[in-house]
PDB file of C-alpha atoms in Angstrom:
ATOM      1  CA  MET A  29      24.185  16.850   1.476  1.00 55.00           C
ATOM      2  CA  GLN A  30      26.650  16.502   3.489  1.00 69.00           C
ATOM      3  CA  PRO A  31      28.361  13.003   4.411  1.00 70.00           C
ATOM      4  CA  ASN A  32      26.328  12.731   7.837  1.00 78.00           C
ATOM      5  CA  LYS A  33      23.345  13.910   6.848  1.00 75.00           C
ATOM      6  CA  ALA A  34      22.702  11.681   4.379  1.00 72.00           C
ATOM      7  CA  ARG A  35      23.928   8.571   5.811  1.00 79.00           C
ATOM      8  CA  ALA A  36      21.477   9.359   8.639  1.00 79.00           C
ATOM      9  CA  ASP A  37      18.982  10.512   6.361  1.00 77.00           C
ATOM     10  CA  LEU A  38      18.950   6.643   5.067  1.00 80.00           C
ATOM     11  CA  TRP A  39      19.863   5.154   8.341  1.00 86.00           C
ATOM     12  CA  MET A  40      15.829   6.693   9.200  1.00 87.00           C
ATOM     13  CA  ASP A  41      14.397   5.215   6.041  1.00 88.00           C
ATOM     14  CA  LEU A  42      16.007   2.461   6.537  1.00 90.00           C
ATOM     15  CA  GLY A  43      14.817   1.644  10.041  1.00 90.00           C
ATOM     16  CA  LEU A  44      11.044   3.469   8.186  1.00 91.00           C
ATOM     17  CA  VAL A  45      11.060   1.023   6.090  1.00 94.00           C
ATOM     18  CA  ALA A  46      11.583  -1.441   8.314  1.00 94.00           C
ATOM     19  CA  PHE A  47       8.653  -0.667  10.880  1.00 94.00           C
ATOM     20  CA  LEU A  48       6.718  -0.136   7.302  1.00 96.00           C
ATOM     21  CA  VAL A  49       7.433  -4.057   6.640  1.00 96.00           C
ATOM     22  CA  VAL A  50       7.167  -5.825   9.997  1.00 95.00           C
ATOM     23  CA  PHE A  51       3.894  -3.517   9.982  1.00 94.00           C
ATOM     24  CA  ASP A  52       2.666  -5.514   7.133  1.00 94.00           C
ATOM     25  CA  VAL A  53       3.625  -8.673   7.822  1.00 93.00           C
ATOM     26  CA  ALA A  54       2.240  -8.722  11.007  1.00 93.00           C
ATOM     27  CA  ALA A  55      -0.975  -7.667   9.382  1.00 91.00           C
ATOM     28  CA  ARG A  56      -1.666  -9.756   6.816  1.00 88.00           C
ATOM     29  CA  LEU A  57      -0.875 -12.414   8.737  1.00 89.00           C
ATOM     30  CA  LEU A  58      -2.821 -11.711  11.262  1.00 88.00           C
ATOM     31  CA  PRO A  59      -6.257 -11.899  11.673  1.00 84.00           C
ATOM     32  CA  HIS A  60      -8.522  -9.448   9.500  1.00 79.00           C
ATOM     33  CA  ALA A  61     -11.951  -8.788   8.204  1.00 81.00           C
ATOM     34  CA  PRO A  62     -10.890  -9.829   3.269  1.00 79.00           C
ATOM     35  CA  GLY A  63      -9.111  -6.710   2.272  1.00 79.00           C
ATOM     36  CA  VAL A  64      -8.249  -4.594   4.924  1.00 85.00           C
ATOM     37  CA  TRP A  65      -4.447  -4.423   4.735  1.00 89.00           C
ATOM     38  CA  PRO A  66      -2.585  -1.524   5.211  1.00 94.00           C
ATOM     39  CA  VAL A  67       0.294  -2.378   2.358  1.00 95.00           C
ATOM     40  CA  ALA A  68      -1.466  -0.343  -0.050  1.00 96.00           C
ATOM     41  CA  ALA A  69      -1.465   2.607   2.482  1.00 96.00           C
ATOM     42  CA  SER A  70       2.076   2.056   3.728  1.00 96.00           C
ATOM     43  CA  ALA A  71       3.436   2.267  -0.057  1.00 97.00           C
ATOM     44  CA  LEU A  72       2.188   5.380   0.177  1.00 97.00           C
ATOM     45  CA  PHE A  73       3.252   6.543   3.515  1.00 95.00           C
ATOM     46  CA  ALA A  74       5.853   5.458   2.280  1.00 96.00           C
ATOM     47  CA  GLY A  75       6.232   6.823  -1.010  1.00 96.00           C
ATOM     48  CA  ARG A  76       5.275  10.444  -0.110  1.00 94.00           C
ATOM     49  CA  MET A  77       7.489  10.649   3.413  1.00 92.00           C
ATOM     50  CA  LEU A  78      10.807   8.744   2.582  1.00 92.00           C
ATOM     51  CA  ARG A  79      13.377  10.655   2.016  1.00 89.00           C
ATOM     52  CA  ILE A  80      15.255   8.854  -0.512  1.00 88.00           C
ATOM     53  CA  PRO A  81      11.652   7.827  -2.579  1.00 87.00           C
ATOM     54  CA  ALA A  82      12.605   5.451  -3.868  1.00 89.00           C
ATOM     55  CA  LEU A  83      12.645   2.924  -1.275  1.00 92.00           C
ATOM     56  CA  ALA A  84       8.974   3.033  -1.258  1.00 95.00           C
ATOM     57  CA  VAL A  85       8.646  -0.176  -3.584  1.00 96.00           C
ATOM     58  CA  ILE A  86      10.664  -2.066  -1.635  1.00 95.00           C
ATOM     59  CA  VAL A  87       7.587  -1.956   0.960  1.00 96.00           C
ATOM     60  CA  PRO A  88       4.323  -2.980  -0.490  1.00 96.00           C
ATOM     61  CA  LEU A  89       6.823  -5.333  -1.906  1.00 95.00           C
ATOM     62  CA  LEU A  90       8.897  -7.201   0.925  1.00 94.00           C
ATOM     63  CA  ALA A  91       5.782  -7.241   2.377  1.00 94.00           C
ATOM     64  CA  THR A  92       4.379  -9.122   0.159  1.00 92.00           C
ATOM     65  CA  ALA A  93       5.983 -11.547  -0.566  1.00 91.00           C
ATOM     66  CA  LEU A  94       6.894 -12.410   3.210  1.00 92.00           C
ATOM     67  CA  SER A  95       3.902 -12.359   4.134  1.00 89.00           C
ATOM     68  CA  ASN A  96       2.750 -14.613   0.945  1.00 85.00           C
ATOM     69  CA  PHE A  97       5.274 -17.139   2.316  1.00 84.00           C
ATOM     70  CA  ALA A  98       3.034 -17.936   4.704  1.00 83.00           C
ATOM     71  CA  LEU A  99      -0.320 -17.786   2.886  1.00 80.00           C
ATOM     72  CA  ALA A 100      -1.333 -19.959   0.250  1.00 73.00           C
ATOM     73  CA  ASN A 101      -0.319 -18.480  -3.921  1.00 72.00           C
ATOM     74  CA  ASP A 102      -1.821 -17.870  -7.066  1.00 73.00           C
ATOM     75  CA  ASP A 103      -0.991 -18.092 -10.100  1.00 84.00           C
ATOM     76  CA  TRP A 104       1.170 -16.790 -10.099  1.00 86.00           C
ATOM     77  CA  ARG A 105       0.725 -14.755 -13.057  1.00 93.00           C
ATOM     78  CA  VAL A 106      -1.439 -13.249 -11.161  1.00 91.00           C
ATOM     79  CA  ALA A 107       0.308 -13.411  -8.305  1.00 89.00           C
ATOM     80  CA  LEU A 108       2.617 -11.294 -10.419  1.00 93.00           C
ATOM     81  CA  VAL A 109       0.208  -8.151 -11.482  1.00 94.00           C
ATOM     82  CA  VAL A 110      -0.654  -8.573  -7.653  1.00 92.00           C
ATOM     83  CA  TYR A 111       3.247  -7.591  -6.716  1.00 94.00           C
ATOM     84  CA  ALA A 112       2.945  -4.739  -9.056  1.00 96.00           C
ATOM     85  CA  ALA A 113      -0.585  -3.566  -8.688  1.00 96.00           C
ATOM     86  CA  ILE A 114       0.587  -3.381  -5.346  1.00 95.00           C
ATOM     87  CA  THR A 115       4.010  -1.169  -5.890  1.00 96.00           C
ATOM     88  CA  VAL A 116       1.328   1.529  -7.644  1.00 97.00           C
ATOM     89  CA  PRO A 117       0.702   3.113  -4.369  1.00 97.00           C
ATOM     90  CA  ALA A 118       4.359   3.808  -3.562  1.00 97.00           C
ATOM     91  CA  PHE A 119       5.578   5.730  -6.954  1.00 97.00           C
ATOM     92  CA  ALA A 120       1.965   7.470  -6.177  1.00 96.00           C
ATOM     93  CA  GLY A 121       2.744   8.532  -2.306  1.00 95.00           C
ATOM     94  CA  MET A 122       6.324   9.936  -4.486  1.00 94.00           C
ATOM     95  CA  LEU A 123       3.182  11.901  -7.376  1.00 93.00           C
ATOM     96  CA  ALA A 124       1.841  13.036  -4.049  1.00 91.00           C
ATOM     97  CA  ARG A 125       4.655  14.857  -2.591  1.00 88.00           C
ATOM     98  CA  ARG A 126       4.137  18.099  -4.169  1.00 90.00           C
ATOM     99  CA  TRP A 127       0.810  18.407  -2.518  1.00 90.00           C
ATOM    100  CA  HIS A 128       0.195  19.604   0.548  1.00 88.00           C
ATOM    101  CA  GLY A 129      -2.723  18.450   3.180  1.00 87.00           C
ATOM    102  CA  ALA A 130      -4.768  15.385   2.743  1.00 88.00           C
ATOM    103  CA  VAL A 131      -7.217  15.892   0.064  1.00 90.00           C
ATOM    104  CA  PRO A 132      -4.234  14.196  -2.027  1.00 93.00           C
ATOM    105  CA  VAL A 133      -3.032  11.696  -0.077  1.00 94.00           C
ATOM    106  CA  VAL A 134      -7.008  10.759  -0.481  1.00 94.00           C
ATOM    107  CA  ALA A 135      -7.569  11.585  -3.466  1.00 95.00           C
ATOM    108  CA  ALA A 136      -4.172   8.655  -4.036  1.00 96.00           C
ATOM    109  CA  MET A 137      -5.071   5.762  -1.806  1.00 96.00           C
ATOM    110  CA  LEU A 138      -8.639   5.678  -3.773  1.00 97.00           C
ATOM    111  CA  SER A 139      -7.249   6.031  -6.937  1.00 97.00           C
ATOM    112  CA  CYS A 140      -5.464   3.035  -6.150  1.00 97.00           C
ATOM    113  CA  SER A 141      -7.636   0.853  -4.180  1.00 97.00           C
ATOM    114  CA  LEU A 142      -9.399   0.813  -7.467  1.00 97.00           C
ATOM    115  CA  ILE A 143      -6.449   0.453 -10.174  1.00 97.00           C
ATOM    116  CA  PHE A 144      -5.753  -2.493  -7.393  1.00 96.00           C
ATOM    117  CA  PHE A 145      -9.338  -3.733  -7.468  1.00 96.00           C
ATOM    118  CA  ALA A 146      -9.510  -3.569 -11.692  1.00 97.00           C
ATOM    119  CA  VAL A 147      -6.379  -4.393 -12.766  1.00 97.00           C
ATOM    120  CA  THR A 148      -6.248  -7.685 -10.063  1.00 95.00           C
ATOM    121  CA  ASN A 149      -9.440  -9.294 -10.745  1.00 95.00           C
ATOM    122  CA  PHE A 150      -8.590  -8.671 -14.765  1.00 97.00           C
ATOM    123  CA  ALA A 151      -6.005 -10.948 -13.825  1.00 96.00           C
ATOM    124  CA  VAL A 152      -7.512 -13.234 -12.135  1.00 95.00           C
ATOM    125  CA  TRP A 153     -10.125 -13.767 -15.056  1.00 96.00           C
ATOM    126  CA  ALA A 154      -7.598 -13.831 -17.552  1.00 94.00           C
ATOM    127  CA  PHE A 155      -5.617 -16.030 -15.487  1.00 93.00           C
ATOM    128  CA  ASN A 156      -7.490 -18.441 -13.468  1.00 88.00           C
ATOM    129  CA  GLY A 157      -9.600 -20.395 -15.301  1.00 87.00           C
ATOM    130  CA  MET A 158     -12.556 -19.666 -12.895  1.00 90.00           C
ATOM    131  CA  TYR A 159     -14.547 -17.842 -14.843  1.00 94.00           C
ATOM    132  CA  PRO A 160     -15.070 -18.066 -18.724  1.00 94.00           C
ATOM    133  CA  MET A 161     -13.097 -16.363 -20.940  1.00 94.00           C
ATOM    134  CA  THR A 162     -15.655 -14.273 -22.239  1.00 95.00           C
ATOM    135  CA  PHE A 163     -17.437  -9.996 -21.633  1.00 95.00           C
ATOM    136  CA  GLU A 164     -19.995 -12.270 -19.943  1.00 95.00           C
ATOM    137  CA  GLY A 165     -17.400 -14.424 -17.626  1.00 95.00           C
ATOM    138  CA  LEU A 166     -15.795 -10.762 -16.905  1.00 96.00           C
ATOM    139  CA  ALA A 167     -18.419  -9.199 -16.064  1.00 96.00           C
ATOM    140  CA  GLN A 168     -18.542 -12.126 -13.600  1.00 96.00           C
ATOM    141  CA  CYS A 169     -15.540 -11.825 -11.677  1.00 96.00           C
ATOM    142  CA  TYR A 170     -15.950  -8.571 -11.780  1.00 96.00           C
ATOM    143  CA  LEU A 171     -19.858  -9.023  -9.800  1.00 96.00           C
ATOM    144  CA  ALA A 172     -17.855 -12.239  -7.730  1.00 95.00           C
ATOM    145  CA  ALA A 173     -15.329  -9.377  -6.565  1.00 94.00           C
ATOM    146  CA  VAL A 174     -17.419  -6.280  -5.933  1.00 94.00           C
ATOM    147  CA  PRO A 175     -18.216  -7.159  -2.371  1.00 92.00           C
ATOM    148  CA  PHE A 176     -14.860  -6.758  -1.278  1.00 90.00           C
ATOM    149  CA  LEU A 177     -14.535  -3.529  -3.202  1.00 94.00           C
ATOM    150  CA  ASP A 178     -15.476  -1.351   0.088  1.00 92.00           C
ATOM    151  CA  LYS A 179     -13.113  -3.404   2.672  1.00 93.00           C
ATOM    152  CA  THR A 180     -10.476  -2.556  -0.036  1.00 93.00           C
ATOM    153  CA  VAL A 181     -11.053   0.818   0.094  1.00 95.00           C
ATOM    154  CA  MET A 182     -12.172   1.454   3.307  1.00 94.00           C
ATOM    155  CA  GLY A 183      -8.551  -0.528   4.804  1.00 94.00           C
ATOM    156  CA  ASP A 184      -6.314   1.366   2.226  1.00 96.00           C
ATOM    157  CA  LEU A 185      -8.376   4.603   3.392  1.00 96.00           C
ATOM    158  CA  PHE A 186      -8.556   3.485   7.742  1.00 95.00           C
ATOM    159  CA  TRP A 187      -4.598   2.535   7.574  1.00 95.00           C
ATOM    160  CA  THR A 188      -3.804   5.684   5.325  1.00 96.00           C
ATOM    161  CA  ALA A 189      -5.021   8.004   7.895  1.00 95.00           C
ATOM    162  CA  VAL A 190      -4.034   5.469  10.739  1.00 94.00           C
ATOM    163  CA  LEU A 191      -0.114   6.424   9.296  1.00 95.00           C
ATOM    164  CA  PHE A 192      -0.557  10.155   8.434  1.00 94.00           C
ATOM    165  CA  GLY A 193      -1.986  10.623  11.707  1.00 92.00           C
ATOM    166  CA  GLY A 194       0.748   8.912  13.441  1.00 90.00           C
ATOM    167  CA  ALA A 195       3.221  10.695  11.708  1.00 86.00           C
ATOM    168  CA  TRP A 196       1.049  13.964  12.083  1.00 85.00           C
ATOM    169  CA  LEU A 197       1.053  13.180  15.891  1.00 85.00           C
ATOM    170  CA  VAL A 198       4.822  11.819  16.119  1.00 85.00           C
ATOM    171  CA  GLN A 199       5.387  15.234  14.671  1.00 80.00           C
ATOM    172  CA  HIS A 200       3.220  17.646  16.092  1.00 75.00           C
ATOM    173  CA  GLY A 201       2.631  15.821  19.813  1.00 72.00           C
ATOM    174  CA  PRO A 202       5.722  17.572  21.275  1.00 72.00           C
ATOM    175  CA  ALA A 203       4.037  20.549  20.826  1.00 71.00           C
ATOM    176  CA  LEU A 204       0.760  20.220  21.305  1.00 68.00           C
ATOM    177  CA  ALA A 205       1.586  18.887  24.735  1.00 69.00           C
ATOM    178  CA  ARG A 206       3.324  22.011  25.626  1.00 70.00           C
ATOM    179  CA  ARG A 207       0.804  24.244  24.257  1.00 75.00           C
ATOM    180  CA  ALA A 208      -1.335  22.064  27.549  1.00 68.00           C
ATOM    181  CA  LEU A 209       0.382  22.729  29.961  1.00 66.00           C
TER     182      LEU A 209
END
């Protein structure tokens, strides 16, 4: 790759990372339905779209860290699990690069939403002390979280559609506008 092209790619990627982080922080701090925030979708989008895919992991970590300064913090062990789980979509986006179309993106996002639900609620059960450390306590924890699952899944899919649809419009909008004339 030519040095100027590599430099331009880096700046384009850093610009997208900055945009996604600011977007995610604003979305987390503004009023929203519980569990409906775009961080997972942004991580998936970054993993799929960035020319330097390794930068994708920065998006959810930095957005979550910055917004957590203004939000109430969980137990540090739960927070650590949340940070790890929110990076999964970035890696899924990197893996989904080999397939084209909406189906791999939707499948990746659904998988990531379910992984996030399973892992973070397990951490709440294991570390928060709200539930007995029994199988029944674990079941109670997951049952208490079920009302948020559909919001998380629908929110992740909505924000995924917004980000990927917006990128498609940016890429194809001028050609569509020319055809319409």
